[in-house]
Short mmCIF file of C-alpha atoms in Angstrom, two decimals:
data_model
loop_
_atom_site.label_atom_id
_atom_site.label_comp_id
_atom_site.label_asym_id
_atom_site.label_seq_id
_atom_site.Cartn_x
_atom_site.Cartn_y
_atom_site.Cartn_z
CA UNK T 291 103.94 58.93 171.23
CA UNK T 292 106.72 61.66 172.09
CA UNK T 293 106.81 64.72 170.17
CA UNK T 294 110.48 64.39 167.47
CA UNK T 295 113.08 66.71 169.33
CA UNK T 296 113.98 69.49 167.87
CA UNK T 297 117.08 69.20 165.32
CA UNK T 298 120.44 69.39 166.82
CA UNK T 299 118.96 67.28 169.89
CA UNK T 300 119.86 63.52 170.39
CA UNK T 301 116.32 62.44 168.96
CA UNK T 302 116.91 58.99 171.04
CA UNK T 303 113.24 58.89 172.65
CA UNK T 304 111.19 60.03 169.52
CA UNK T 305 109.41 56.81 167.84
CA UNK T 306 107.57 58.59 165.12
CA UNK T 307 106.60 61.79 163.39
CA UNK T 308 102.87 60.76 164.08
CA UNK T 309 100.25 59.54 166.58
CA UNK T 310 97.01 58.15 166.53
CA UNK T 311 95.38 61.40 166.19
CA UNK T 312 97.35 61.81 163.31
CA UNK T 313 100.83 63.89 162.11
CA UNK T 314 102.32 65.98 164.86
CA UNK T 315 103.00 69.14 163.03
CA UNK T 316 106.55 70.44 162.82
CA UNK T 317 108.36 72.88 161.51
CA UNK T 318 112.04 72.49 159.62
CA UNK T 319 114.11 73.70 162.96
CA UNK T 320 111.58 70.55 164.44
CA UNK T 321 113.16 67.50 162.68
CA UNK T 322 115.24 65.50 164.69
CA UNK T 323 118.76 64.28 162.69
CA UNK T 324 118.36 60.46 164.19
CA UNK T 325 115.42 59.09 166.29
CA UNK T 326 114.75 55.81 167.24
CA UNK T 327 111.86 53.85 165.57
CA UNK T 328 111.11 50.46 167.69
CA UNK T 329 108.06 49.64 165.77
CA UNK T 330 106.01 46.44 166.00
CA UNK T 331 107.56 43.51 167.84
CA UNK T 332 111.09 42.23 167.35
CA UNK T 333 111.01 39.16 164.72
CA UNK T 334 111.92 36.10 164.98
CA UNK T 335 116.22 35.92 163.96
CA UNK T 336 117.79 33.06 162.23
CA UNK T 337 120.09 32.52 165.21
CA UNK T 338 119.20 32.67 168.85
CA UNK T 339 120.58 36.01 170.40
CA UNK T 340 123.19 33.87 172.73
CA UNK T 341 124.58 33.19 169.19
CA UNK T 342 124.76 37.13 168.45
CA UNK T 343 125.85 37.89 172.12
CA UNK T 344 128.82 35.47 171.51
CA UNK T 345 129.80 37.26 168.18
CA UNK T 346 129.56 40.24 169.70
CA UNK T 347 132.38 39.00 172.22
CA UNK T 348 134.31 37.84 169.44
CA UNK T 349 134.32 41.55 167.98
CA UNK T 350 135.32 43.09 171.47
CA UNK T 351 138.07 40.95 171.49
CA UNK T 352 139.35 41.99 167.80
CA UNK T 353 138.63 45.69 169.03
CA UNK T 354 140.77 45.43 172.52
CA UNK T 355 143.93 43.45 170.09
CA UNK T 356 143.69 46.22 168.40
CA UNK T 357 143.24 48.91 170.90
CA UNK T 358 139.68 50.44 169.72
CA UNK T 359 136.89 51.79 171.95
CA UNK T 360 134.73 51.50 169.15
CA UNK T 361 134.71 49.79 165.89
CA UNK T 362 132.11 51.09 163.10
CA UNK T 363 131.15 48.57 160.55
CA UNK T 364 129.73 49.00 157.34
CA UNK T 365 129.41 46.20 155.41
CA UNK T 366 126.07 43.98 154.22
CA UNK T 367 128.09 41.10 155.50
CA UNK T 368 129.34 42.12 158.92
CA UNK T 369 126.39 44.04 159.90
CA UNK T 370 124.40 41.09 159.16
CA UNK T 371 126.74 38.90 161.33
CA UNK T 372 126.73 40.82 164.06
CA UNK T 373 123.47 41.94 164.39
CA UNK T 374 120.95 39.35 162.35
CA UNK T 375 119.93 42.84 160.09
CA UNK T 376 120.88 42.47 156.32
CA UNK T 377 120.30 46.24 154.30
CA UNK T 378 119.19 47.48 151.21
CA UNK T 379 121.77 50.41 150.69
CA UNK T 380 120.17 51.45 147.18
CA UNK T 381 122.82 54.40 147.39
CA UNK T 382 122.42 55.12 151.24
CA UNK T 383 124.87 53.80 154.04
CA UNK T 384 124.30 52.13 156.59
CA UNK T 385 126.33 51.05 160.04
CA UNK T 386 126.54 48.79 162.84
CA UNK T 387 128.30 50.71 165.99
CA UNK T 388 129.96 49.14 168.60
CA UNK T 389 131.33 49.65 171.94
CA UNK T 390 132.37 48.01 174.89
CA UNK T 391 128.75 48.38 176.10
CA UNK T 392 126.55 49.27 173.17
CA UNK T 393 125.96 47.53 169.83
CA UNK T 394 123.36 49.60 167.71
CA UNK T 395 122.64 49.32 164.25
CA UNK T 396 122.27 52.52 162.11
CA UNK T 397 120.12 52.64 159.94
CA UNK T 398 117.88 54.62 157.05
CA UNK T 399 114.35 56.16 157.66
CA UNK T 400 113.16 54.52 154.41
CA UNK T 401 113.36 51.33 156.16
CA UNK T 402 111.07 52.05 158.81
CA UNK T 403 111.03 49.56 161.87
CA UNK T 404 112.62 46.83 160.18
CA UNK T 405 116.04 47.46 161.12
CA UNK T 406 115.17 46.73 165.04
CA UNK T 407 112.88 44.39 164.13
CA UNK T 408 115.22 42.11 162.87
CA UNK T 409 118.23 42.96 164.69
CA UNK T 410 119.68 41.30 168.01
CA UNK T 411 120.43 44.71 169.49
CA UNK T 412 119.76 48.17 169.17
CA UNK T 413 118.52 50.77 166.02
CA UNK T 414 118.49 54.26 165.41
CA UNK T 415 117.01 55.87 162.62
CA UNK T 416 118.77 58.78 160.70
CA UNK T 417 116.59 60.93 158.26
CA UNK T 418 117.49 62.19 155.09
CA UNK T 419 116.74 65.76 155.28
CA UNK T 420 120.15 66.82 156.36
CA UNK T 421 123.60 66.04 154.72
CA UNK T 422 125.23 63.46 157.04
CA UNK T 423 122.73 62.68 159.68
CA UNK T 424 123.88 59.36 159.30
CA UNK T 425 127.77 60.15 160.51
CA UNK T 426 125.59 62.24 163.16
CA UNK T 427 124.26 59.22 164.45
CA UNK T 428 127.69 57.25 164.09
CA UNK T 429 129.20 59.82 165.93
CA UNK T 430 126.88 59.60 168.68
CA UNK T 431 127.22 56.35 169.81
CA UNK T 432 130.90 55.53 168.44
CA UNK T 433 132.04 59.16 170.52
CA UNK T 434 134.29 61.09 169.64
CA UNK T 435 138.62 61.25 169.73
CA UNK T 436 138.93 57.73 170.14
CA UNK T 437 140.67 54.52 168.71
CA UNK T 438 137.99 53.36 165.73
CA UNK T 439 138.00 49.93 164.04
CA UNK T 440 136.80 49.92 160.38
CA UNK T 441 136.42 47.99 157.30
CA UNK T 442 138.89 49.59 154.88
CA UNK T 443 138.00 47.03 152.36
CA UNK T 444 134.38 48.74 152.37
CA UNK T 445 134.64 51.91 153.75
CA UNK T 446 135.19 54.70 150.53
CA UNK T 447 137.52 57.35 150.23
CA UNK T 448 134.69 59.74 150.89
CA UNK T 449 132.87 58.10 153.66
CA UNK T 450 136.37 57.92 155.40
CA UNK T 451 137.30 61.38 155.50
CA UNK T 452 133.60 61.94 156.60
CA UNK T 453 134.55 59.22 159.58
CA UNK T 454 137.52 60.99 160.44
CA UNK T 455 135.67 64.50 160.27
CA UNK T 456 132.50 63.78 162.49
CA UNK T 457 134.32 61.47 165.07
CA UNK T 458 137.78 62.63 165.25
CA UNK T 459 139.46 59.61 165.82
CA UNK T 460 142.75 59.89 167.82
CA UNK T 461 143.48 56.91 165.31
CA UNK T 462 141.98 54.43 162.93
CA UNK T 463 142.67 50.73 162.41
CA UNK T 464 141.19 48.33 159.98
CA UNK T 465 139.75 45.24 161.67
CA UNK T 466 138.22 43.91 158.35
CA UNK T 467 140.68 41.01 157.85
CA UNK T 468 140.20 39.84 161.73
CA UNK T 469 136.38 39.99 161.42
CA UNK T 470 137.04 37.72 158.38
CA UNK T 471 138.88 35.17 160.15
CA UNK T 472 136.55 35.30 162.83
CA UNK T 473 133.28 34.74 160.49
CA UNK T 474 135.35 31.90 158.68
CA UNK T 475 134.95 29.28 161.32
CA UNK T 476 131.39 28.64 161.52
CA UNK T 477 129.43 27.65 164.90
CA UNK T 478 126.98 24.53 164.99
CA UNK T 479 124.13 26.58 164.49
CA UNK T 480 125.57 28.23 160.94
CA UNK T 481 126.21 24.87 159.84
CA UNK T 482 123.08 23.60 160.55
CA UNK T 483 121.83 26.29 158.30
CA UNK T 484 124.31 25.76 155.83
CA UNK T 485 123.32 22.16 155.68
CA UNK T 486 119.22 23.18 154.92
CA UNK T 487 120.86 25.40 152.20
CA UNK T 488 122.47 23.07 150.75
CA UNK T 489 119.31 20.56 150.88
CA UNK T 490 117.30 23.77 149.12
CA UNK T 491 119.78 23.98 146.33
CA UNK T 492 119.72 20.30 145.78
CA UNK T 493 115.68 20.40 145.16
CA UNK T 494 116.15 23.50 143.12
CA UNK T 495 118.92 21.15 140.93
CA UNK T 496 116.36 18.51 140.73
CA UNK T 497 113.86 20.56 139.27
CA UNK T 498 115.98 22.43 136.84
CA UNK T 499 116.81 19.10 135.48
CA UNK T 500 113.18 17.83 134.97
CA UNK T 501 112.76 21.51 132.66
CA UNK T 502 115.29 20.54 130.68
CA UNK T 503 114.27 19.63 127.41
CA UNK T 504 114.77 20.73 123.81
CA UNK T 505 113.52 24.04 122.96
CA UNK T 506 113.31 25.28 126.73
CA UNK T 507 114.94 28.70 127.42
CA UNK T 508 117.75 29.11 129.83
CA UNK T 509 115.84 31.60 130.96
CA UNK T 510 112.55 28.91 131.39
CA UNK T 511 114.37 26.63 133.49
CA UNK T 512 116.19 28.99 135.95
CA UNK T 513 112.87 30.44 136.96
CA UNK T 514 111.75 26.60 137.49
CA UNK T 515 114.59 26.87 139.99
CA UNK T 516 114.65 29.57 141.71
CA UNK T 517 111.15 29.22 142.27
CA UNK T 518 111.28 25.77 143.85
CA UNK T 519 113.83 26.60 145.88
CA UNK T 520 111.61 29.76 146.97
CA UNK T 521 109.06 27.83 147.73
CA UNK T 522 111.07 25.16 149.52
CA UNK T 523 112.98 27.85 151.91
CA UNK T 524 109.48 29.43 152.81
CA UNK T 525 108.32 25.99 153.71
CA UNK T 526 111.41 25.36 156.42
CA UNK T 527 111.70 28.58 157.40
CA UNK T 528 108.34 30.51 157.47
CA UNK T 529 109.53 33.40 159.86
CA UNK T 530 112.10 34.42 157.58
CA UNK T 531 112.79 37.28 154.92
CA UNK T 532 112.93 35.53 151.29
CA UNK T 533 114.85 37.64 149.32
CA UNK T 534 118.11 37.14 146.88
CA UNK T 535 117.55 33.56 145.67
CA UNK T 536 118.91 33.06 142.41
CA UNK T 537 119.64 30.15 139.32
CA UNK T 538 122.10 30.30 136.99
CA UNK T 539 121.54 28.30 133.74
CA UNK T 540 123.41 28.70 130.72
CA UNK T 541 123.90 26.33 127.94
CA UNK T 542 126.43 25.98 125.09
CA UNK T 543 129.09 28.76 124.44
CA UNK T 544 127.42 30.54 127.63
CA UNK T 545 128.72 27.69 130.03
CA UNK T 546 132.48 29.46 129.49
CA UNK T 547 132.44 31.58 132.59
CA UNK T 548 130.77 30.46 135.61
CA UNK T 549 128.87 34.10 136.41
CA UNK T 550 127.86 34.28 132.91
CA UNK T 551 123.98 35.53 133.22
CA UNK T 552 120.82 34.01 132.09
CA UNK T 553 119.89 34.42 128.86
CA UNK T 554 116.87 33.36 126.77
CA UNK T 555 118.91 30.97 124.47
CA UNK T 556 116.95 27.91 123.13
CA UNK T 557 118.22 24.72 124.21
CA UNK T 558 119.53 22.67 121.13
CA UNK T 559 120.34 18.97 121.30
CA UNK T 560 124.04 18.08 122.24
CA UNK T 561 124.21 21.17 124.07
CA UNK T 562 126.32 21.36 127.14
CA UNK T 563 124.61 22.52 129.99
CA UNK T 564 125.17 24.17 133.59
CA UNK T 565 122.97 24.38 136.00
CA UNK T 566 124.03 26.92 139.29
CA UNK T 567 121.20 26.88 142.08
CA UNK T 568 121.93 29.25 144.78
CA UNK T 569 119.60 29.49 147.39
CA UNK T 570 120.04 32.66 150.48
CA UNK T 571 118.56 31.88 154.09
CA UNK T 572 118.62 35.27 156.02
CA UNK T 573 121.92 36.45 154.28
CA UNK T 574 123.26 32.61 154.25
CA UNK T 575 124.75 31.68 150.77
CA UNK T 576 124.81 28.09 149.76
CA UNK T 577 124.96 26.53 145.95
CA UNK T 578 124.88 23.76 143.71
CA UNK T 579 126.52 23.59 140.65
CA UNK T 580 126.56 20.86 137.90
CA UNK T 581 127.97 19.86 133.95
CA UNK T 582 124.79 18.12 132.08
CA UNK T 583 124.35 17.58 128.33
CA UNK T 584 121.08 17.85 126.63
CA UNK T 585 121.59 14.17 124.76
CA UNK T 586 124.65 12.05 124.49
CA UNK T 587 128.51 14.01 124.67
CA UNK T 588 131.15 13.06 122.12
CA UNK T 589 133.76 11.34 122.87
CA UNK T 590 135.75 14.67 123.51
CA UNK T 591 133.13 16.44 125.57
CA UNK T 592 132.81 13.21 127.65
CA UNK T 593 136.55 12.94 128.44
CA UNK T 594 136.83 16.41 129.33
CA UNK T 595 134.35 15.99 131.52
CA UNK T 596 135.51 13.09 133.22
CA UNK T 597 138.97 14.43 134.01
CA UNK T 598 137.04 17.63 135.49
CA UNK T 599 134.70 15.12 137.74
CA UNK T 600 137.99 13.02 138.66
CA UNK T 601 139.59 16.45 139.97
CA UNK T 602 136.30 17.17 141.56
CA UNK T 603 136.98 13.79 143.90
CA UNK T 604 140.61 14.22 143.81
CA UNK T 605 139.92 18.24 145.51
CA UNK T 606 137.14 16.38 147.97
CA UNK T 607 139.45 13.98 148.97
CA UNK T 608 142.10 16.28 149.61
CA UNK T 609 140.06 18.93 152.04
CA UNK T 610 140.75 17.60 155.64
CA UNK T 611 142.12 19.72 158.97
CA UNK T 612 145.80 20.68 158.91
CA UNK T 613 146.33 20.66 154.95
CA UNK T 614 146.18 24.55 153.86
CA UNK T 615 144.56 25.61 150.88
CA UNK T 616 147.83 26.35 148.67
CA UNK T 617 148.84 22.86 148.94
CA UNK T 618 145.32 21.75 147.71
CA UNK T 619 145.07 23.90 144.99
CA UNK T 620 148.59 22.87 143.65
CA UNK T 621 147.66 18.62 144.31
CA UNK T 622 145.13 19.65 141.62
CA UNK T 623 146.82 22.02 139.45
CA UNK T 624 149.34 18.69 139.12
CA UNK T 625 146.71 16.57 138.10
CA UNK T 626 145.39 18.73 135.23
CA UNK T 627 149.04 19.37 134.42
CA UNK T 628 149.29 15.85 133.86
CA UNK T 629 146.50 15.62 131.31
CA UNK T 630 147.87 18.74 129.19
CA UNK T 631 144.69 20.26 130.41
CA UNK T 632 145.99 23.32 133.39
CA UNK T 633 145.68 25.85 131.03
CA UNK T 634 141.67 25.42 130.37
CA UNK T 635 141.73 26.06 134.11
CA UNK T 636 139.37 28.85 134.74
CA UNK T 637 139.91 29.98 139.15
CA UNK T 638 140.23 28.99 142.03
CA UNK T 639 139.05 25.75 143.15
CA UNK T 640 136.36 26.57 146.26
CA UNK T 641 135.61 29.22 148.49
CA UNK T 642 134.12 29.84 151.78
CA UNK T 643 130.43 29.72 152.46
CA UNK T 644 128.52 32.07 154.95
CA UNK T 645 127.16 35.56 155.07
CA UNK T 646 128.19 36.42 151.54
CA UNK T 647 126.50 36.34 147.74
CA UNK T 648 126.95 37.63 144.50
CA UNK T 649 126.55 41.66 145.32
CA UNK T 650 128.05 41.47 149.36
CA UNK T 651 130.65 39.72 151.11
CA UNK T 652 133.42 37.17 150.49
CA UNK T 653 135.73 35.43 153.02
CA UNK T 654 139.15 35.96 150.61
CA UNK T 655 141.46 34.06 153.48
CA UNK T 656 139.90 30.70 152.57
CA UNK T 657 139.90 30.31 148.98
CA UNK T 658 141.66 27.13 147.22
CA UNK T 659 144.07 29.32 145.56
CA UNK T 660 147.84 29.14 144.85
CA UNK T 661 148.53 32.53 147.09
CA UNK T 662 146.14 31.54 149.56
CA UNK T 663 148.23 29.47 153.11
CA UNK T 664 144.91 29.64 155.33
CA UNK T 665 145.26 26.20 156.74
CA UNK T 666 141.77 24.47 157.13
CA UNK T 667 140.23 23.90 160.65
CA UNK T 668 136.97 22.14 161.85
CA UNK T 669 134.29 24.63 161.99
CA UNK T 670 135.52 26.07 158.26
CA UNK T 671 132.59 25.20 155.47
CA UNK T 672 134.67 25.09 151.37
CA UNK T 673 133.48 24.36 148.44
CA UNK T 674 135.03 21.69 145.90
CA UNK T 675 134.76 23.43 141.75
CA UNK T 676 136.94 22.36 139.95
CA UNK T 677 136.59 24.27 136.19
CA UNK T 678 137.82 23.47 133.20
CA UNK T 679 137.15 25.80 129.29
CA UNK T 680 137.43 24.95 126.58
CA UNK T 681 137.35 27.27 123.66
CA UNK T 682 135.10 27.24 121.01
CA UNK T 683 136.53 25.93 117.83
CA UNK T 684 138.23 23.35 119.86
CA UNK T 685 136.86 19.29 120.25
CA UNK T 686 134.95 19.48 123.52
CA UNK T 687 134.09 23.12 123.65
CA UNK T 688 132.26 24.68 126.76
CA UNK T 689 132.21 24.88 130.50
CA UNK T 690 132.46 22.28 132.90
CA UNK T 691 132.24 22.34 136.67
CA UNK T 692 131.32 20.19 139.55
CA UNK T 693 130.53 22.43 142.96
CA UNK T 694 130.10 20.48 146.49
CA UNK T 695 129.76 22.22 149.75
CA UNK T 696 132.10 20.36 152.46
CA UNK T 697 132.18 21.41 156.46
CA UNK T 698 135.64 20.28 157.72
CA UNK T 699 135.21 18.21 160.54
CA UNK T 700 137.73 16.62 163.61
CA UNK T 701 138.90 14.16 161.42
CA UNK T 702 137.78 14.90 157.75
CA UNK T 703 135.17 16.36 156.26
CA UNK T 704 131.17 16.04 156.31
CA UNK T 705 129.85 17.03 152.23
CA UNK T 706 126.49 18.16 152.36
CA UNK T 707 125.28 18.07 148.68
CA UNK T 708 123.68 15.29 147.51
CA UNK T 709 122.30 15.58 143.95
CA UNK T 710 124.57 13.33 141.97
CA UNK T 711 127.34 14.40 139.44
CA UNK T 712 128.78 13.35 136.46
CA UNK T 713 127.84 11.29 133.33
CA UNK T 714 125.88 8.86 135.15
CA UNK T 715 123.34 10.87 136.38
CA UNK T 716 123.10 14.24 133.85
CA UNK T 717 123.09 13.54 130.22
CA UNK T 718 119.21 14.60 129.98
#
């Protein structure tokens, strides 16, 4: 292996600080600012690289609109788009640059080879030991006193005056909410993905169900969960990266929001449950979420939750091509209007699905919300949640919500969730 160039060089043909006779010593004028580190063999992606190549032209396109020879992107979710490589910031940031010719993901040298390895294009590694090596490494590919496209939804304060200082951008435009639209329509082979998600979260559902039982700990049956659903996404996809697979179960007053955390409360008979499976397949978020009661409702609990389950069909039926997601959202907002029962309404009523979880990414343009006029197309993947609260104190306290994943089709809509809802099938 080649010697690292000296610092203040390019550092684009050093591989390593060491070679099979051992380290190559160096002194501090040695260390190279960025190198790149193609280690191992490239890994197996979740997409073939004909799918990244046609992202990639998708990008170019947004960047030429927009008039920018190079677009800098910074975000877990966009990175991993475009390029297959999800991070790990833990403080430290991270890029994918692109050109009209290059594409290279920049990345930490606490990561090692794992940023080409798993990326559809190019890496360099920046070190640590100099204060922005990484906008050194930006700067080399992205040039400099040019057009830049950003993500000013990610990008800080601070990291944008570093942008503007190490590649002097004639201008800067924000191509965040183009990327957006651009993820939101999903090709064949994200849906097919989506679709094994969905199947994972479904198994994880079923056996969160068979833990339930009184005197179990939220905490107990979540980890049932999440580790089936480990176990079942290892099984279909044994080339991936398993990492970020979660379960939400809460029970009684802790079913009011639907982010609340796991906690180790003891299950108690007539307790209303919810059980939240969310599986993640190489960045790819899907879920399942479900009302159950531990023993039979009341009368109050069970009428509340049928008027949340008949919104939850009213919303499915609703979700077809051409209707936008304002006029959905106020179709149901009538319906619980109608039953005095709008104001236990607790968001919006679905969301996109795709590169996106709980600490990275969200696709804001298609959300069933009142201020929301995306109009759905086939290709676009929403969830159906309808959620109703209802305080404590009052007759049918606690949380209920239905979740189904839907991929809008030509004429309608395909739902990809299976594991059954209402009272019919979940009072345990």
């Amino acid at each position: 292996m080649a010697s690292p160039p000296r610092r203040g060089q390019t550092a684009l043909n050093a591989r390593a600080s060491v070679t099979r006779e051992g380290p190559v010593p160096m002194t501090n004028q040695d260390r190279p600012q960025f190198f790149r580190f193609h280690n191992g063999e490239k890994a197996p992606l979740p997409f073939a690289l004909s799918e990244y190549e046609a992202r990639l032209m998708g990008l170019r396109a947004i960047m030429d609109a927009n008039g920018a020879a190079a677009a800098v992107l910074t975000s877990m979710h966009n990175i991993a788009y475009y390029s297959g490589f999800l991070y790990c910031a833990f403080g430290r940031p991270y890029a994918l640059v692109v050109t009209a010719s290059e594409a290279v993901v920049i990345s930490a040298g606490i990561d090692g080879g794992q940023p080409w390895r798993r990326a559809a294009c190019d890496a360099i590694t920046y070190t640590d030991w100099e204060r922005d090596n990484f906008w050194q490494a930006v700067a080399h590919v992205a040039g400099r006193d040019r057009c830049v496209g950003f993500e000013a939804d990610h990008l800080t304060l601070a990291q944008t005056d570093r942008l503007r200082a190490f590649l002097a951008p004639n201008s800067i435009v924000d191509i965040a909410p183009a990327t957006m639209r651009q993820r939101m329509v999903k090709s064949e082979a994200e849906r097919d993905l989506i679709r094994m998600g969905a199947a994972v979260a479904d198994a994880g559902g079923e056996a969160i169900r068979a833990a339930i039982a009184e005197g179990a700990r939220e905490i107990d049956v979540a980890m049932a969960g999440r580790d089936a659903m480990e176990l079942e996404i290892a099984a279909r996809v044994p080339e991936a990266e398993y990492r970020d697979t979660w379960v939400w179960f809460q029970s009684g007053p802790n079913t009011d929001g639907a982010h609340n955390p796991v906690t180790a409360r003891a299950l108690r008979k007539g307790d209303i449950l919810s059980l939240n499976t969310f599986p993640m397949i190489s960045g790819y978020y899907t879920a399942l979420e479900r009302t159950l009661f531990l023993g039979q409702p009341d009368a109050a609990s069970l009428a509340i939750w049928q008027a949340n389950v008949d919104a939850h069909e009213l919303g499915i039926s609703l979700i077809r091509p051409g209707v936008s997601c304002a006029e959905i959202t106020h179709r149901i907002n009538d319906f619980f209007a109608e039953r005095d029962l709008l104001q236990y309404r607790s968001f919006g009523y679905g969301h996109s699905f795709g590169v996106l979880s709980h600490y990275y990414g969200r696709e804001a343009g298609l959300e069933l919300r009142e201020d929301i006029d995306t109009v759905l197309e086939p290709g676009m993947v929403i969830s159906m949640e309808p959620m109703l609260t209802i305080p404590e104190g009052q007759p049918g306290a606690g949380g209920y919500r239905e979740h189904d994943i839907l991929i809008v089709t030509a004429d309608g809509t395909e739902n990809i969730t299976g594991f059954p809802y209402g009272p019919g099938h979940n009072i345990v």
